[in-house]
PDB file of N, CA and C in Angstrom:
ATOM      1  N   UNK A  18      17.764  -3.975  56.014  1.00  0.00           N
ATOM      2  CA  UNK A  18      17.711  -4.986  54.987  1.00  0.00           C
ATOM      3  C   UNK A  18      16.340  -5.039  54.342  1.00  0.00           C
ATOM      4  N   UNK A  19      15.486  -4.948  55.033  1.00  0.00           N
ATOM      5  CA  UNK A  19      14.127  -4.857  54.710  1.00  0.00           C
ATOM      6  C   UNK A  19      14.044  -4.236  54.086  1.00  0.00           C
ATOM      7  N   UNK A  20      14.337  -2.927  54.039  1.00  0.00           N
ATOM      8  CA  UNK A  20      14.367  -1.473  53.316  1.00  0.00           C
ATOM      9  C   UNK A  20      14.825  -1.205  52.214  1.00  0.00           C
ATOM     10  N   UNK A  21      15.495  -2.072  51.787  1.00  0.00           N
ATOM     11  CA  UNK A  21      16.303  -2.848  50.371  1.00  0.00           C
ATOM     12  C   UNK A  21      15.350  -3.740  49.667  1.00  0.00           C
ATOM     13  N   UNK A  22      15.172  -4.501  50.225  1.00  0.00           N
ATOM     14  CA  UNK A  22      14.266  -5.239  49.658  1.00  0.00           C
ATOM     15  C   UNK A  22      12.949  -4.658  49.046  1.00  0.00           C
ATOM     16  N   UNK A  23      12.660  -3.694  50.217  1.00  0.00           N
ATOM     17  CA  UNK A  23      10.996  -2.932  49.686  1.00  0.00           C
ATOM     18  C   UNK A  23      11.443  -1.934  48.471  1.00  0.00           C
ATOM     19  N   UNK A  24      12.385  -1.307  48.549  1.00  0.00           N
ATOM     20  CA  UNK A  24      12.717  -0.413  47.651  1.00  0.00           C
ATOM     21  C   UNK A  24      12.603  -1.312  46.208  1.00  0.00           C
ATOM     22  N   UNK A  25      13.851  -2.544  46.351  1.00  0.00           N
ATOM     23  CA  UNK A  25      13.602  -3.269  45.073  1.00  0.00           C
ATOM     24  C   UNK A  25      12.604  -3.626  44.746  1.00  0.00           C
ATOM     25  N   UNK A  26      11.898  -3.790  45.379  1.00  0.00           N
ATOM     26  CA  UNK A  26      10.533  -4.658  45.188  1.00  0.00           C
ATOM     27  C   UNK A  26       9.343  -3.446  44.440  1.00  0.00           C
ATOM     28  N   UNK A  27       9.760  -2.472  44.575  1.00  0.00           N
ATOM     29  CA  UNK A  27       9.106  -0.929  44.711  1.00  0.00           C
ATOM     30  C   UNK A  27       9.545  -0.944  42.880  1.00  0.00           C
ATOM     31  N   UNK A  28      10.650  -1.096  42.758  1.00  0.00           N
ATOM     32  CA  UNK A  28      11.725  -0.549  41.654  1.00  0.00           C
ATOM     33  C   UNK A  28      11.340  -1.739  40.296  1.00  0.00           C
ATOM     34  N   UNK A  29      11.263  -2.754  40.894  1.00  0.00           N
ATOM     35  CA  UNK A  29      10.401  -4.315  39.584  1.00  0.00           C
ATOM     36  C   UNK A  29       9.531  -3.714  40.074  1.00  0.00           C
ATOM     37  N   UNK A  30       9.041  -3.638  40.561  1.00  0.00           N
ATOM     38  CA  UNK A  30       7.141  -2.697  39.968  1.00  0.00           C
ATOM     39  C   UNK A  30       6.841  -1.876  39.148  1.00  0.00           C
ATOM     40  N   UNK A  31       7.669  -0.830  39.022  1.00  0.00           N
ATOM     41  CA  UNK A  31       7.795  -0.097  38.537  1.00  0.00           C
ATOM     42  C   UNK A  31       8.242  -0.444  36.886  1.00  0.00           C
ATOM     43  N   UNK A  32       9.082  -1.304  37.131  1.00  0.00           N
ATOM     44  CA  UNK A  32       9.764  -1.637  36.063  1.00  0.00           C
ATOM     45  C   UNK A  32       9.191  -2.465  35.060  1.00  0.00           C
ATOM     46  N   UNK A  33       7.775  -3.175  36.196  1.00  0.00           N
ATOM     47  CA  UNK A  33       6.882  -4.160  35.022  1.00  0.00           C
ATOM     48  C   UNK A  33       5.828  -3.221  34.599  1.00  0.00           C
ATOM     49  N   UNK A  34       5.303  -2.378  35.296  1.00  0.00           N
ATOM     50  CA  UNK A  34       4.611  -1.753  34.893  1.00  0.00           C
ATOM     51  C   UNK A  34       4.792  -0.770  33.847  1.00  0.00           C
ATOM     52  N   UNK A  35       5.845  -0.692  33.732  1.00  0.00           N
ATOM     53  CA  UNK A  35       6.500  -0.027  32.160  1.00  0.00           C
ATOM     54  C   UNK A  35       6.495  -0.918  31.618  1.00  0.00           C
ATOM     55  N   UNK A  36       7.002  -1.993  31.723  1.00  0.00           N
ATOM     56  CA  UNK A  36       7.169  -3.084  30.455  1.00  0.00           C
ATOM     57  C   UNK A  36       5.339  -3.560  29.597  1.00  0.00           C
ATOM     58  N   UNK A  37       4.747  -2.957  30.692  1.00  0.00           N
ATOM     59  CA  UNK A  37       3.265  -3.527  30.221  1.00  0.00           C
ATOM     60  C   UNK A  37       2.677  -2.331  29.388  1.00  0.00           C
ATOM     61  N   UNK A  38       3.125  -1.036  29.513  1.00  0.00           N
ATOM     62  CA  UNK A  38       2.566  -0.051  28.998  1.00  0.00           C
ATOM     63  C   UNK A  38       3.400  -0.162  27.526  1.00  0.00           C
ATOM     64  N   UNK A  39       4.696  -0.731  27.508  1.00  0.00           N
ATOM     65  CA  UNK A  39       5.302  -0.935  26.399  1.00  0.00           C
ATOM     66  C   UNK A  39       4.846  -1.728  25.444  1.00  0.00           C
ATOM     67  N   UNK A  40       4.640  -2.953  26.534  1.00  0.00           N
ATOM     68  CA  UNK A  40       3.857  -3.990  25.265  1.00  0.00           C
ATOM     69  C   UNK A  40       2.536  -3.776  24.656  1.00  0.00           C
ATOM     70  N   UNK A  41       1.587  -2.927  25.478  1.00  0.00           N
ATOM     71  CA  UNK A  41       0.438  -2.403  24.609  1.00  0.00           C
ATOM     72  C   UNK A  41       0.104  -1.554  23.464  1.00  0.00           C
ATOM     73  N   UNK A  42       1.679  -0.766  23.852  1.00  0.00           N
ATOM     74  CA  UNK A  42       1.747   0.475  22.794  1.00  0.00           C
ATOM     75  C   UNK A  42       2.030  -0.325  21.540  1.00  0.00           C
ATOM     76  N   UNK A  43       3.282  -1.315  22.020  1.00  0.00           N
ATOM     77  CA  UNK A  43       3.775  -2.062  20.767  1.00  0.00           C
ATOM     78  C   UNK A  43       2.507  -3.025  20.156  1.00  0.00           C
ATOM     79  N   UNK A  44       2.073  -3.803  20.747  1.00  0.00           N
ATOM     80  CA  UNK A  44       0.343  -4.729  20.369  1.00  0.00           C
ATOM     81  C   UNK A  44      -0.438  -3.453  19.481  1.00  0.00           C
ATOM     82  N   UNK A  45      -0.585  -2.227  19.611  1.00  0.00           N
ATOM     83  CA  UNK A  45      -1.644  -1.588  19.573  1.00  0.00           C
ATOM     84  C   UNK A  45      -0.846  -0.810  18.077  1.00  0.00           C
ATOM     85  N   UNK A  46       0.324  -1.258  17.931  1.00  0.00           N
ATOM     86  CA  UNK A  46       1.314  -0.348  16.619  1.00  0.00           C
ATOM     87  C   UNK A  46       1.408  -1.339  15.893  1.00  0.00           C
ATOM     88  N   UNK A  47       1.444  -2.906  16.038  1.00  0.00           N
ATOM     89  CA  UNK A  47       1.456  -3.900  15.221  1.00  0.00           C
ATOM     90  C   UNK A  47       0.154  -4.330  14.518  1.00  0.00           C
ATOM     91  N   UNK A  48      -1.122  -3.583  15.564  1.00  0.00           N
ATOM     92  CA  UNK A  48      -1.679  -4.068  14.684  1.00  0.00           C
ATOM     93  C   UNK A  48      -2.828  -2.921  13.384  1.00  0.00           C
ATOM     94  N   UNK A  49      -2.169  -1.407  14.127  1.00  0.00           N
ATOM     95  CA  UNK A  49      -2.450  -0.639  13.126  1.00  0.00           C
ATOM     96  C   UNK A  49      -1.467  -0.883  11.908  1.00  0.00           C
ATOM     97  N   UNK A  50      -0.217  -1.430  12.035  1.00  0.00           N
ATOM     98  CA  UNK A  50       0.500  -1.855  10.893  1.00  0.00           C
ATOM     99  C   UNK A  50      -0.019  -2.862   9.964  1.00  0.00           C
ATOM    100  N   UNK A  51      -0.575  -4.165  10.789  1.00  0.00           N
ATOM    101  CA  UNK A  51      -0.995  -4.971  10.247  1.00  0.00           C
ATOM    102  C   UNK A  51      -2.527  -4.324   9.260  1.00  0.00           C
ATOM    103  N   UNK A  52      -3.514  -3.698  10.024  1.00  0.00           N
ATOM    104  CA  UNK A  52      -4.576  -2.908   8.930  1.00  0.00           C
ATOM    105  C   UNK A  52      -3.703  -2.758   7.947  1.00  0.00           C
ATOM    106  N   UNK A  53      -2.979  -1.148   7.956  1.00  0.00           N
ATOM    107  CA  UNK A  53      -2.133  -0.729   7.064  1.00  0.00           C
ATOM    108  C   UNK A  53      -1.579  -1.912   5.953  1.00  0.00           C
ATOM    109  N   UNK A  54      -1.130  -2.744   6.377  1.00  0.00           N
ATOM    110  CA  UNK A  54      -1.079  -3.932   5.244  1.00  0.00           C
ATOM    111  C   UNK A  54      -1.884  -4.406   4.379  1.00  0.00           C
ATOM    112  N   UNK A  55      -3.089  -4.791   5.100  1.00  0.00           N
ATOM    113  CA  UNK A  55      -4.444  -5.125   4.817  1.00  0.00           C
ATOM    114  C   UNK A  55      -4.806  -4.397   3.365  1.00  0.00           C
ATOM    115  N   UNK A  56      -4.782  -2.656   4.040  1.00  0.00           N
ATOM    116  CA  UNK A  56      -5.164  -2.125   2.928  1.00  0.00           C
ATOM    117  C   UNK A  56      -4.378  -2.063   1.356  1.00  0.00           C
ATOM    118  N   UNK A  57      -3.325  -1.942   1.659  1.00  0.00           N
ATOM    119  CA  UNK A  57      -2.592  -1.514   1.146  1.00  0.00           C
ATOM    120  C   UNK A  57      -2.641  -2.948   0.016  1.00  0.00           C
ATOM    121  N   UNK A  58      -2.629  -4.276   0.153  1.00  0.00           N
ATOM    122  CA  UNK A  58      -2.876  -5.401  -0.880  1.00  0.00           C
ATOM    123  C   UNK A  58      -4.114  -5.559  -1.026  1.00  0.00           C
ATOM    124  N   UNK A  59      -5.113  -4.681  -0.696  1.00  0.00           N
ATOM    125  CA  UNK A  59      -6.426  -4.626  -0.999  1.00  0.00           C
ATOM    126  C   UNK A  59      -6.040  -3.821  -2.231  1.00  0.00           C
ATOM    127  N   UNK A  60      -5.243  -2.773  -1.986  1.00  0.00           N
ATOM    128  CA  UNK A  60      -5.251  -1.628  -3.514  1.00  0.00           C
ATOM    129  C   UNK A  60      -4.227  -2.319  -4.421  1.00  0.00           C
ATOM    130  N   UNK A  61      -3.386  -2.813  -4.193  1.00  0.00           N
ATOM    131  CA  UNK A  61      -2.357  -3.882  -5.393  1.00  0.00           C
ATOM    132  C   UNK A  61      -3.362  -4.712  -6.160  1.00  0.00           C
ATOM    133  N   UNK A  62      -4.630  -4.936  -4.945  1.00  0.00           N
ATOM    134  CA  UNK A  62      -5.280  -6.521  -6.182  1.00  0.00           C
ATOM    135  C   UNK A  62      -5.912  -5.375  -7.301  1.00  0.00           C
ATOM    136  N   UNK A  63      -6.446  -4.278  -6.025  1.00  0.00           N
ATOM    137  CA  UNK A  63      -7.120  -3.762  -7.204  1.00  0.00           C
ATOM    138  C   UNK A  63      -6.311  -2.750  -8.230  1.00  0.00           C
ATOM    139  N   UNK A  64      -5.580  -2.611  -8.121  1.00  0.00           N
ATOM    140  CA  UNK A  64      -4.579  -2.498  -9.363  1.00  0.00           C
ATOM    141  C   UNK A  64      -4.201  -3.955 -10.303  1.00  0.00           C
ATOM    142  N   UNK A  65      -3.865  -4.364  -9.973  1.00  0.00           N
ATOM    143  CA  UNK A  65      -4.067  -5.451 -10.970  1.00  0.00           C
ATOM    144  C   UNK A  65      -4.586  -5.992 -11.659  1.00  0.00           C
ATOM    145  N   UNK A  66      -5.971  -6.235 -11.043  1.00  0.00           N
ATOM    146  CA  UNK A  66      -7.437  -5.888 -12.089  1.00  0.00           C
ATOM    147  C   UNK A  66      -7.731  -4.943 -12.865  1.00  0.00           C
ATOM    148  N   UNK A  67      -6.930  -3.933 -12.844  1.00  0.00           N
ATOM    149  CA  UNK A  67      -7.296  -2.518 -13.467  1.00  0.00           C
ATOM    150  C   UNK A  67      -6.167  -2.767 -14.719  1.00  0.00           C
ATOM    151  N   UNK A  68      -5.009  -3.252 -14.408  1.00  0.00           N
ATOM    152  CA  UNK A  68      -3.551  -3.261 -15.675  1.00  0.00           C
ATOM    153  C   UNK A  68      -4.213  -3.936 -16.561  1.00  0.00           C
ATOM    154  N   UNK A  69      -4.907  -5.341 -16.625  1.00  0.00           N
ATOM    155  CA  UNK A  69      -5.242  -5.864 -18.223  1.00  0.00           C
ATOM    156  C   UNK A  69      -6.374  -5.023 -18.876  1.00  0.00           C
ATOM    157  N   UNK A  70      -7.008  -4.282 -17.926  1.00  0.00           N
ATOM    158  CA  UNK A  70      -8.405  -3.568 -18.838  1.00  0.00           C
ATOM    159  C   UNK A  70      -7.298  -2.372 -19.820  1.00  0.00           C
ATOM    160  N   UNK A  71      -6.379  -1.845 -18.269  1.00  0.00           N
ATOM    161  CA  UNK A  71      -5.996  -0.438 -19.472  1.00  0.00           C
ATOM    162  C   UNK A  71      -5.160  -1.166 -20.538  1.00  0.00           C
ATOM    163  N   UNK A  72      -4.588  -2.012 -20.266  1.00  0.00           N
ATOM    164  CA  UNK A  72      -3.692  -2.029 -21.348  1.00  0.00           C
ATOM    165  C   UNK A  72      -4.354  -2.894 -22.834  1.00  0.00           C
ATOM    166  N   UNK A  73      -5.693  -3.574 -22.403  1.00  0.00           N
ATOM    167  CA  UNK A  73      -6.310  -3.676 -23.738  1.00  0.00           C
ATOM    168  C   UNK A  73      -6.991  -1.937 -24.533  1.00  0.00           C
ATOM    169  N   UNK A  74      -6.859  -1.248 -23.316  1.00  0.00           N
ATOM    170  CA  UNK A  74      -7.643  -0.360 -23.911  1.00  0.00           C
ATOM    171  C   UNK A  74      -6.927   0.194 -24.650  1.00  0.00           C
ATOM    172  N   UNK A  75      -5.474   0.395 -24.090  1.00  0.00           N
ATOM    173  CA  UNK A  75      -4.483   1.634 -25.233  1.00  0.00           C
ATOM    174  C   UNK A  75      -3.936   0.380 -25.855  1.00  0.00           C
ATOM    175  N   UNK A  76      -4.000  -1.077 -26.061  1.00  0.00           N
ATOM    176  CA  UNK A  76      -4.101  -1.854 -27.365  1.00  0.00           C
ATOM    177  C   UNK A  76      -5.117  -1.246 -28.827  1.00  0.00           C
ATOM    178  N   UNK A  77      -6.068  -1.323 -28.199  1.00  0.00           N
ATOM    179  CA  UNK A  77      -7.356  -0.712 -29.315  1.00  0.00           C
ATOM    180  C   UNK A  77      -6.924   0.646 -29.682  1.00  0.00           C
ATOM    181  N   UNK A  78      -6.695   1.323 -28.449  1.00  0.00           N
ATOM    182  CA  UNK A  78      -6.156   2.694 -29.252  1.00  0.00           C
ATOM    183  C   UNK A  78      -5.128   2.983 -30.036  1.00  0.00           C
ATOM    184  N   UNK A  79      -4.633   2.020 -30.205  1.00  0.00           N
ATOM    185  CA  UNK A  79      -2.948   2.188 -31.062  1.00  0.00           C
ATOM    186  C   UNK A  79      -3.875   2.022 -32.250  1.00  0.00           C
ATOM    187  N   UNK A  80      -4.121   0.576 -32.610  1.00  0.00           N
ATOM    188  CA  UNK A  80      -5.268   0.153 -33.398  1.00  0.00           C
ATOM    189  C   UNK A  80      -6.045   1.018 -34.197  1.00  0.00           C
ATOM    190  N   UNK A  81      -6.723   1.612 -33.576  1.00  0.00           N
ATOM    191  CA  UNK A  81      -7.598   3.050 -34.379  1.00  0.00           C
ATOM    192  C   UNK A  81      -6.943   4.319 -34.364  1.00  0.00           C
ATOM    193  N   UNK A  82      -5.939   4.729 -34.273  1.00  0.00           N
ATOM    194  CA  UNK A  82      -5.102   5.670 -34.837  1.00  0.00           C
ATOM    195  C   UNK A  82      -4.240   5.178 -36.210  1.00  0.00           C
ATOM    196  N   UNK A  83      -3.592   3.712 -35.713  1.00  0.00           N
ATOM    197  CA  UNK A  83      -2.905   3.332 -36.891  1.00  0.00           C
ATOM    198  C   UNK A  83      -4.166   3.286 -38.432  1.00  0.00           C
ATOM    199  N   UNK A  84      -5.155   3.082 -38.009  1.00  0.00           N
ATOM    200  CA  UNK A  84      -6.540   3.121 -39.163  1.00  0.00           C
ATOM    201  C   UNK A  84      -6.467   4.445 -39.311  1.00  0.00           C
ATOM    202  N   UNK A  85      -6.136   5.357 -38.787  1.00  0.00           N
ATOM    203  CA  UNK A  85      -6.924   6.939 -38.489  1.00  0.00           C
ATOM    204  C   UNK A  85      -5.764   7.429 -40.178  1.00  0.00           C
ATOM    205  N   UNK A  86      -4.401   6.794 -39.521  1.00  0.00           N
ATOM    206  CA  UNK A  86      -3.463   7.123 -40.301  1.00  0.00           C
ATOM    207  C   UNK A  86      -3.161   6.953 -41.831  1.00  0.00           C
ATOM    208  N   UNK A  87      -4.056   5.373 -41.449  1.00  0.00           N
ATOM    209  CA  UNK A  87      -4.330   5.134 -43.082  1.00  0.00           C
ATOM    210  C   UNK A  87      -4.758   5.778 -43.867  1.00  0.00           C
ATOM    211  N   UNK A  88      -6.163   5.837 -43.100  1.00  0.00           N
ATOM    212  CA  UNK A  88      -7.010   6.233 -43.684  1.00  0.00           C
ATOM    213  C   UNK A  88      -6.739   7.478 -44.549  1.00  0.00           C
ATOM    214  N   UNK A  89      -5.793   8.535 -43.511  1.00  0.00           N
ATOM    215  CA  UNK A  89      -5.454   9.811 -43.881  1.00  0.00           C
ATOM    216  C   UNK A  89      -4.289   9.895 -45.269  1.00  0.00           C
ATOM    217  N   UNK A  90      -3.678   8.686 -45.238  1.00  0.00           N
ATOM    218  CA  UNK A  90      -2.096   8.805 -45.999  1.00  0.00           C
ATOM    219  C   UNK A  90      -3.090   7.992 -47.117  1.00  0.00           C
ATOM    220  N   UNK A  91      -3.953   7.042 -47.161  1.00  0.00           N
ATOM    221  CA  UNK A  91      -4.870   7.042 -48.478  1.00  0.00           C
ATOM    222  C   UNK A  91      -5.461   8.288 -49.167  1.00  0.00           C
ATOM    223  N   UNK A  92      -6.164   9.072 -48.196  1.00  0.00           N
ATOM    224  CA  UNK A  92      -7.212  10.286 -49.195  1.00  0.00           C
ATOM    225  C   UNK A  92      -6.005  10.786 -49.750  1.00  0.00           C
ATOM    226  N   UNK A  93      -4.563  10.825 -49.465  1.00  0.00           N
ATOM    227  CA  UNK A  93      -3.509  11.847 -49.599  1.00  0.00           C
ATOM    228  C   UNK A  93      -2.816  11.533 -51.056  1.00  0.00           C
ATOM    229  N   UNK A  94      -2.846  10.057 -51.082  1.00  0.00           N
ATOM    230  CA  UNK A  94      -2.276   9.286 -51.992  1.00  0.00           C
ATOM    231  C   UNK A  94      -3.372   9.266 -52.998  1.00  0.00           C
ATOM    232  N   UNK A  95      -4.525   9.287 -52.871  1.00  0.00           N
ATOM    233  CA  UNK A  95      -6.076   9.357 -53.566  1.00  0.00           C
ATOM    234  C   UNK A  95      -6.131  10.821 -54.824  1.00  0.00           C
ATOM    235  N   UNK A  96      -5.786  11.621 -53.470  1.00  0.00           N
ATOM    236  CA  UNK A  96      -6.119  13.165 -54.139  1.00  0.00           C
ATOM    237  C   UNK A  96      -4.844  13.553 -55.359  1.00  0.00           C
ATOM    238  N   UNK A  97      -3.693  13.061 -54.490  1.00  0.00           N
ATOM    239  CA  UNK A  97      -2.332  14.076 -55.549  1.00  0.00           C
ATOM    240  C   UNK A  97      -1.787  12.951 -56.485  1.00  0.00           C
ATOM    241  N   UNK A  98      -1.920  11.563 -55.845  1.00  0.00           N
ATOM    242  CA  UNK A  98      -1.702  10.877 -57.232  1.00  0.00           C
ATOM    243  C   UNK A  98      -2.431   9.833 -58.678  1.00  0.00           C
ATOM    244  N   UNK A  99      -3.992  10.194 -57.731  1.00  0.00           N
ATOM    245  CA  UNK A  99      -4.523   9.574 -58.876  1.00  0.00           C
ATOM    246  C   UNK A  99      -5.297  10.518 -59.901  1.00  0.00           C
TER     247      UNK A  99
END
């Protein structure tokens, strides 16, 4: 009977001592996930800060092509019909 007992007793040892190597692996994966998060809305903000600059920028650039165009369909209108 004893011999049952030690065995079990042998066998939850065993069995916590896996459960502890489990929970570290898992602690130690949650919280390289959690970094991984970290970074990852570190680069969204900084994308977001970055969307109103570009998109004033190719604002202006529409801007000075549509001038570019004028400018060009004037000398055109300048030269052949006046």
């Amino acid at each position: 009977m004893s011999d049952m007992s030690f065995k079990q007793a042998r066998e939850l040892v065993e069995r916590l001592e896996l459960t502890e190597i489990t929970l570290r692996n898992t602690l130690s994966n949650i919280d390289k996930s959690s970094n991984n998060f970290k970074n990852s809305l570190e680069q969204q903000e900084q994308i977001l800060q970055l969307v109103p600059k570009n998109d004033q920028k190719l604002n202006n650039m529409k801007v000075i092509v549509a001038l570019n165009i004028g400018v060009i369909i004037g000398l055109l209108i300048g030269k052949y019909l006046l």
